[in-house]
Coordinates of C-alpha atoms in Angstrom, one line a residue:
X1 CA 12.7 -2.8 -4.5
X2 CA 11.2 -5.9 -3.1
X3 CA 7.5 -5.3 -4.7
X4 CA 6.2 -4.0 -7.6
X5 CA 5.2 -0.1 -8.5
X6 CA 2.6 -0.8 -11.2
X7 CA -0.8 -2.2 -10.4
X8 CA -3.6 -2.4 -12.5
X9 CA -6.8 0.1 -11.1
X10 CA -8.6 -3.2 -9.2
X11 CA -5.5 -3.8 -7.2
X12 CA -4.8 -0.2 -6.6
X13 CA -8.6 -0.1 -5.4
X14 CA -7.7 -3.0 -2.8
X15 CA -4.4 -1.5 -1.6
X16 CA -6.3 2.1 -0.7
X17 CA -9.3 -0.2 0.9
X18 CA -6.3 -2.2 3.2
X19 CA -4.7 0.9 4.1
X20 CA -7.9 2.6 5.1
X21 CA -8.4 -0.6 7.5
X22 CA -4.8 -0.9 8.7
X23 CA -5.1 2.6 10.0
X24 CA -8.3 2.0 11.7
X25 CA -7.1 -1.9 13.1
X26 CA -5.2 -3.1 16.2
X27 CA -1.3 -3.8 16.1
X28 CA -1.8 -7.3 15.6
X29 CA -4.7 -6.9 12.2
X30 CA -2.3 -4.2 11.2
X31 CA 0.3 -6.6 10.8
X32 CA -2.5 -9.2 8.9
X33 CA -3.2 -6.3 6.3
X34 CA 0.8 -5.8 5.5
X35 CA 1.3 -9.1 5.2
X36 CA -1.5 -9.1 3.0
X37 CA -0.2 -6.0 0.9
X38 CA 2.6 -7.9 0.7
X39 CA 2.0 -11.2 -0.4
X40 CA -1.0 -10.9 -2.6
X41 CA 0.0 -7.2 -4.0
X42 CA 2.9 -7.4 -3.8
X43 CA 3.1 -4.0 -2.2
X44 CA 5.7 -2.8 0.2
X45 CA 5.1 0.3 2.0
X46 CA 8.6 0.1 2.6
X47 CA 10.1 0.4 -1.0
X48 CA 8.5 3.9 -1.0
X49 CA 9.2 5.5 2.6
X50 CA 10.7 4.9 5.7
X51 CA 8.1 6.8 7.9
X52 CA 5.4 5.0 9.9
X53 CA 1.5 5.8 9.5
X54 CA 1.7 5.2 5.8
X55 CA -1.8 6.4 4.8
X56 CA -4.4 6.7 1.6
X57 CA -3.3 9.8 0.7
X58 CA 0.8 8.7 0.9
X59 CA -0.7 6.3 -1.7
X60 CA -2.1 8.5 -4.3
X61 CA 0.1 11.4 -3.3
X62 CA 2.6 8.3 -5.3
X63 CA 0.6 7.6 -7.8
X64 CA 0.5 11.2 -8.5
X65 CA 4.0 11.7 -8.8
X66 CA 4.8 8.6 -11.2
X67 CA 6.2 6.8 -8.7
X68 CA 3.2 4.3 -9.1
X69 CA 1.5 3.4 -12.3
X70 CA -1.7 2.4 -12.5
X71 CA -2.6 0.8 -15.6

């Protein structure tokens, strides 16, 4: 794992917010948001699937499994 898998509620509020944008965003802004997810918040969409289109709901669906902890 290259990121983290617990966030406190603020970031997990930010990491919903960029993936709401990054599915709504050009290629190129796409690529701004991950880069974003995973520098700042140390998120990587990539640590949790291999599919593409990782959405909102592939998020919480996460969160509601354990696999991420909010704290």
């Amino acid at each position: 794992m290259k990121g983290k898998d617990i966030f406190t509620e603020d970031e997990a509020n930010e990491i919903r917010q960029l993936l709401v944008e990054k599915m709504a965003s050009s290629t190129k802004d796409q690529q701004k948001i991950r880069k974003i997810l995973r520098k700042r918040l140390e998120f990587h969409i990539r640590d949790f699937t291999n599919k593409n289109g990782f959405t909102v709901d592939d998020f919480n669906e996460l969160v509601q499994s354990g696999i991420i902890t909010i704290v």
